[in-house]
Short mmCIF file of C-alpha atoms in Angstrom, two decimals:
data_model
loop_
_atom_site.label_atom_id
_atom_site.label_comp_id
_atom_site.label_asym_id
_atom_site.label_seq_id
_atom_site.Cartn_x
_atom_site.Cartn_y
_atom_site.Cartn_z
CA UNK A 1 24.83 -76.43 20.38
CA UNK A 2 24.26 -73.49 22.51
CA UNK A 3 26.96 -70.65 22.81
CA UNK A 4 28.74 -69.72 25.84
CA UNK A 5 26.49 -66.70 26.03
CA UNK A 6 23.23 -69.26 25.96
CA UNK A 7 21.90 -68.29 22.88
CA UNK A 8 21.12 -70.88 19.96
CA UNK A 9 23.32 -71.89 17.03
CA UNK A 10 21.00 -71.37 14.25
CA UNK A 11 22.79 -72.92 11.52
CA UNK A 12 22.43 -75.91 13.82
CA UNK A 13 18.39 -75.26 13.85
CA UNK A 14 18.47 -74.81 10.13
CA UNK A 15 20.44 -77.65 8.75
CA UNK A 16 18.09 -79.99 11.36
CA UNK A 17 14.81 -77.98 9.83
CA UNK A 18 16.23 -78.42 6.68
CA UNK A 19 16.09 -82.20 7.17
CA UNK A 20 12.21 -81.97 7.98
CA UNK A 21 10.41 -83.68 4.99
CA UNK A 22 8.47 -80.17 3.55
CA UNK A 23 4.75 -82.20 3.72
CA UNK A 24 5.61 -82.45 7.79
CA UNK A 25 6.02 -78.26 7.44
CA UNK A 26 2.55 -78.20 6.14
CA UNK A 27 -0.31 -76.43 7.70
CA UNK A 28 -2.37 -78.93 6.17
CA UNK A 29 -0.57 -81.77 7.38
CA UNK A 30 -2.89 -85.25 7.01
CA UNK A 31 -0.80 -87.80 9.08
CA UNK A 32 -2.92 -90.56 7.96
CA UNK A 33 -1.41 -90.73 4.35
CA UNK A 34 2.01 -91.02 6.48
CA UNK A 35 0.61 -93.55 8.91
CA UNK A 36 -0.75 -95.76 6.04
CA UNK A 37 2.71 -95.25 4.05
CA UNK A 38 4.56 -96.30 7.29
CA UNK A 39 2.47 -99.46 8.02
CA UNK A 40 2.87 -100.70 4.06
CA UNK A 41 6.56 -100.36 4.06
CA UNK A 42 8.99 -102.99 3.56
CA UNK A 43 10.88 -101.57 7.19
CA UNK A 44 8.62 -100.19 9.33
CA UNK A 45 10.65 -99.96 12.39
CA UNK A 46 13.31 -98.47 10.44
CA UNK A 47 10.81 -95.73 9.65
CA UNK A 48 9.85 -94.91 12.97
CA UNK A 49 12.96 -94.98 14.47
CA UNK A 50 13.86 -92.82 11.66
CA UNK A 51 11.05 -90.21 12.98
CA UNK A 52 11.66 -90.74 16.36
CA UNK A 53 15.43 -89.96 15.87
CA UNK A 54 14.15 -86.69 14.40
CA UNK A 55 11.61 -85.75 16.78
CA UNK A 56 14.75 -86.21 19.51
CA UNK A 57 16.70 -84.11 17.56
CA UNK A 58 14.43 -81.33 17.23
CA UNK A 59 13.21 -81.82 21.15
CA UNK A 60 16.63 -81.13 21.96
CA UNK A 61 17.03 -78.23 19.99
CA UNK A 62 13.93 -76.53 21.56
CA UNK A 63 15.10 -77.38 24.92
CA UNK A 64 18.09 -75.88 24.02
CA UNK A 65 16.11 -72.78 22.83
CA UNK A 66 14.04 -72.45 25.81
CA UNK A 67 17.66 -72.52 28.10
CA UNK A 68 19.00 -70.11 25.84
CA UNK A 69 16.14 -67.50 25.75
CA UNK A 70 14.38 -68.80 29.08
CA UNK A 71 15.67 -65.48 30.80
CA UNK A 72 14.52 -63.15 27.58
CA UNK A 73 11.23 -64.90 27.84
CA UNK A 74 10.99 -64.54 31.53
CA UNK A 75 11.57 -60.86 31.31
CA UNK A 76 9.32 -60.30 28.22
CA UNK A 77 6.20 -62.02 29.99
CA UNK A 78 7.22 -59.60 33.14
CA UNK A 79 7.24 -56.95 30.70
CA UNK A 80 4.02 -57.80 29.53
CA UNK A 81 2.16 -58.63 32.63
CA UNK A 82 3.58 -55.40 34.38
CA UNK A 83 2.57 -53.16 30.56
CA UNK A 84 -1.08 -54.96 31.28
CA UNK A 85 -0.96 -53.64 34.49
CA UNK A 86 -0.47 -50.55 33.16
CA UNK A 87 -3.53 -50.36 31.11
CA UNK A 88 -5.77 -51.96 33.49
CA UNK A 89 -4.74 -48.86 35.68
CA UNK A 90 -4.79 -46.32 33.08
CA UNK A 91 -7.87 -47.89 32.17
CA UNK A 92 -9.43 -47.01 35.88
CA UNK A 93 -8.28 -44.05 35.66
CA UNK A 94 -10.07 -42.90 32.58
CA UNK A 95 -13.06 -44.13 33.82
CA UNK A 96 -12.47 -42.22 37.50
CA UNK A 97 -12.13 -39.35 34.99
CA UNK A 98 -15.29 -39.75 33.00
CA UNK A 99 -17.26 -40.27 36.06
CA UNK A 100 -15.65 -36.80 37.49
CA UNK A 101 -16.27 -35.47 34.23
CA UNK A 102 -19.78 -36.57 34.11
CA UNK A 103 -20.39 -35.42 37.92
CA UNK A 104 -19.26 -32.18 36.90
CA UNK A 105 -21.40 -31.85 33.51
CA UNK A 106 -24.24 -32.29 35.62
CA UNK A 107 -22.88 -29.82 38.37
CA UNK A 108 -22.51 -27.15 35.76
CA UNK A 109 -25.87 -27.46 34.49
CA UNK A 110 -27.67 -27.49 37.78
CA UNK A 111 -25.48 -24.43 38.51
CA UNK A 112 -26.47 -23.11 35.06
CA UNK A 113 -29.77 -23.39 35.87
CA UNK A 114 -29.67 -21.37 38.68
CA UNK A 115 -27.62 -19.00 36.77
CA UNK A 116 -29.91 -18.30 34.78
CA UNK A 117 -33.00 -18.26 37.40
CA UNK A 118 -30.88 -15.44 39.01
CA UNK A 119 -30.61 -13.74 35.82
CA UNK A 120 -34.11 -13.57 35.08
CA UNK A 121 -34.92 -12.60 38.53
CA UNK A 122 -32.13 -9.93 38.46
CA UNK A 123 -33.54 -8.51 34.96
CA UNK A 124 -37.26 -8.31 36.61
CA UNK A 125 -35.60 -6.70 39.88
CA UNK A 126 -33.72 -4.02 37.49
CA UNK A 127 -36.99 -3.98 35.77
CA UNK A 128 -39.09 -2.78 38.30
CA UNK A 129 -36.01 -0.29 40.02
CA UNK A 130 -36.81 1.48 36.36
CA UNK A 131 -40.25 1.93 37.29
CA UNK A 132 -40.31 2.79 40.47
CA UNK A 133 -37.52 5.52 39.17
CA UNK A 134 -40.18 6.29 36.81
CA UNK A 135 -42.82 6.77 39.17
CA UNK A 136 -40.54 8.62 41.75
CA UNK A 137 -40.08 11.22 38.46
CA UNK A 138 -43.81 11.61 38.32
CA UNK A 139 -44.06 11.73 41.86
CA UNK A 140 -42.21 14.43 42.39
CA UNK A 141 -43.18 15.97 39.08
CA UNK A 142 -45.43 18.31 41.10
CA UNK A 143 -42.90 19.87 43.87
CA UNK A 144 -40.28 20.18 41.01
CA UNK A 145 -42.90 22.60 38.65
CA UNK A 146 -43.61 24.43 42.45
CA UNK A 147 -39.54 25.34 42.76
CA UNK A 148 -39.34 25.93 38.86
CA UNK A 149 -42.45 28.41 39.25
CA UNK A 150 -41.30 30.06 42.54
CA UNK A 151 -37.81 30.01 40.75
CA UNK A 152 -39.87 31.94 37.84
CA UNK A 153 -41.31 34.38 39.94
CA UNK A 154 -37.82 35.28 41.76
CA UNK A 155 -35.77 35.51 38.45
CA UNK A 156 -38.67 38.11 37.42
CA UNK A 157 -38.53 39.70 40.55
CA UNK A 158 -34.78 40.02 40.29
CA UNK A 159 -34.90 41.53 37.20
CA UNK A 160 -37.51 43.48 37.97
CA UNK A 161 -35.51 44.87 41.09
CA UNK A 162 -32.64 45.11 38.72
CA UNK A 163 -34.38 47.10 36.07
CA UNK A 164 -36.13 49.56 38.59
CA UNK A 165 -32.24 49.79 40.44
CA UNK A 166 -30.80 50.57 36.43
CA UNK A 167 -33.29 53.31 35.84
CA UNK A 168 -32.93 55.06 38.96
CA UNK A 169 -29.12 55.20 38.05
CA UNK A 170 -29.30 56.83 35.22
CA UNK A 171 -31.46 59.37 36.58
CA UNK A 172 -28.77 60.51 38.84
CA UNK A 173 -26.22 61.12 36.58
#
């Protein structure tokens, strides 16, 4: 029944599931109604080795299956156990990610923290550099008005010096 290459003949399969009474196919199936019909038959042997016959039949056919596709099977579980595998490790490795992520979040903010700490201290340092600038100016408010007056006076004796030195030559010409 199998072919050479050890896969099923499923016309085989078909024709014997085609022989398979439709109430046996059932979901649903209540075997006492069959039990009771077997037992109040005029042949009950007949009828069992009727079902028995069947149930051989069909037996073989799976086994036949299973050699067939044993290998495909094989491989596909592999597949599957190894594609778990996969997930379970990609799994870990999300979660070493979130943790790293997390450890980081809370990195960042203790860093931003001091961030801004040395933010507010540098804006009260440059704060206090503007007044003591301030104060410096007034500081030296007083020897700055002594140079602009002593500056004063020379400019007016410079152009008093210049005046007297114009007047005395125009006398000579």
């Amino acid at each position: 029944m199998a072919t050479s290459q050890g896969l099923v003949n499923w016309r085989i399969v078909d024709s014997e599931l085609d022989r398979v009474p439709q109430e046996f196919k059932d979901p649903k199936f209540y075997a006492l109604k069959h039990v009771v019909e077997i037992l109040t038959s005029s042949n009950p042997q007949g009828m069992v080795a009727q079902l028995r016959d069947q149930e051989q039949r069909l037996v073989t056919l799976v086994d036949q299956m299973v050699q067939g596709y044993h290998s495909g099977f094989a491989k596909s579980i592999q597949n599957y156990s190894q594609i778990l595998q996969l997930f379970g490790d990609a799994k870990e490795q999300v979660d070493g990610f979130k943790k790293a992520l997390a450890d980081a979040g809370r990195q960042l903010s203790a860093q931003s923290r001091t961030l801004q700490q040395q933010w507010r201290k540098t804006l009260a340092l440059e704060s206090s550099l503007n007044l003591l600038d301030d104060i410096q100016l007034v500081a030296d408010a007083p020897g700055r008005i002594d140079e602009a007056l002593a500056a004063k006076v020379r400019d007016a004796d410079m152009l008093h010096v210049l005046t007297a030195g114009d007047s005395t030559c125009y006398m000579t010409t």
